[in-house]
Amino acid sequence: MSERAVYASKRVLSDSPFLAAAEGRTPRHRPVWFMRQAGRSLPEYREIRAGIGMLESCFDPALVCEITMQPVRRHGVDAAILFSDIVVPLKAAGIDLDIVAGTGPVVANPVRSISDVAGLPRLVPEEVGAVEQAVHLLTEELGSTPLIGFAGAPFTLASYLVEGGPSRNHERTKALMYSDPKTWHALLGTLADTTITFLQAQIRAGVDAVQLFDSWAGALSLADYREFVLPHSERVFVELANAKVPRIHFGVGTGELLGVMGEVGADVVGVDWRIPLDVAARRVGPGKALQGNLDPAVLFAGPSAVEKQVRRIAAEADSALAGGMTGHIFNLGHGVLPDTDPGVLTAVVELVHSL
């Protein structure tokens, strides 16, 4: 995929606090959005999704548009994130998988050999036309609010494919990685192609930023990340460089990897709740924006505890800004938990905007 994609002209959202912070400009207020802000925490989401499967929902443009808009209307967040799932491009390409309630993605035929890798179908843009259509609908509906597209990083996608589903220890994934590096790199190269194609389709359709989720990268050591993951994630960001949209990189449990994650090419590095933002900024290094990093569980602790933690994070971010961080986007350190009170999220948005 050496040829650079050609992108249409983008929406001009010069007043967006989210884009300002991501691009190293000064926002008119501190921007905030929440990972998994569209989802089970919202009663309107549960109502509209009743009886409709997750993957079916992700390929229904009108439904994707409505679900994506719900937290923007309710909370007044500074960005929308496309309602989708990281396995959508795999499903679109023709891989036999489903999202099982209470379990997550389940793959019918796990990838364990070089022949399995060779047999993986390649994603072509037409197969995610429904996603592109949803983006078109959203850019009309959102007005001045930016839309974030997203995809799963090659390592996290590989983990699902090799394990056959979610895994606590990633033992099959690591076994393949260590025992057969040739097959491993062939697999991640193929998945990098899929991720690039999926993100390029979203950018052509009109998203204003993209986030690459490497949900399970925190399971790796720094040395293993450098050898087995970095080249493939880096290629994703390189292939998106001429799109001129902010690129965000996020993983869970990646405090020890933040320095190298800052090297792969993202403009914004997401930080989970395990490490203070000022410490994270020193690890990432100057010249990047950071995103995060309220512990989602804090939202259950009551108003005074929530306010204390939000103010602490804002203060840590201000310290990081003084030390060379180029911007701060307030977020959680992972996704909104399903039983979160939506009113608490709305209150957090109001508080963040006041700081």
CSV table of C-alpha atoms in Angstrom, one decimal, residues 53-61 63-64 83-85 88 99 130-131:
chain,number,residue,atom,x,y,z
A,53,GLY,CA,-27.8,-7.4,16.7
A,54,MET,CA,-24.6,-5.4,17.2
A,55,LEU,CA,-23.1,-6.1,13.8
A,56,GLU,CA,-26.4,-5.6,12.1
A,57,SER,CA,-26.6,-2.2,13.8
A,58,CYS,CA,-23.1,-1.3,12.6
A,59,PHE,CA,-24.1,-1.8,8.9
A,60,ASP,CA,-27.3,0.3,9.1
A,61,PRO,CA,-26.3,3.8,8.1
A,63,LEU,CA,-29.1,3.6,12.8
A,64,VAL,CA,-25.4,4.4,13.1
A,83,PHE,CA,-20.7,4.0,16.3
A,84,SER,CA,-19.1,0.9,15.1
A,85,ASP,CA,-16.9,-2.0,16.4
A,88,VAL,CA,-16.5,-4.4,11.5
A,99,ILE,CA,-20.4,-10.5,18.4
A,130,ALA,CA,-22.6,1.4,4.6
A,131,VAL,CA,-20.1,2.9,7.0
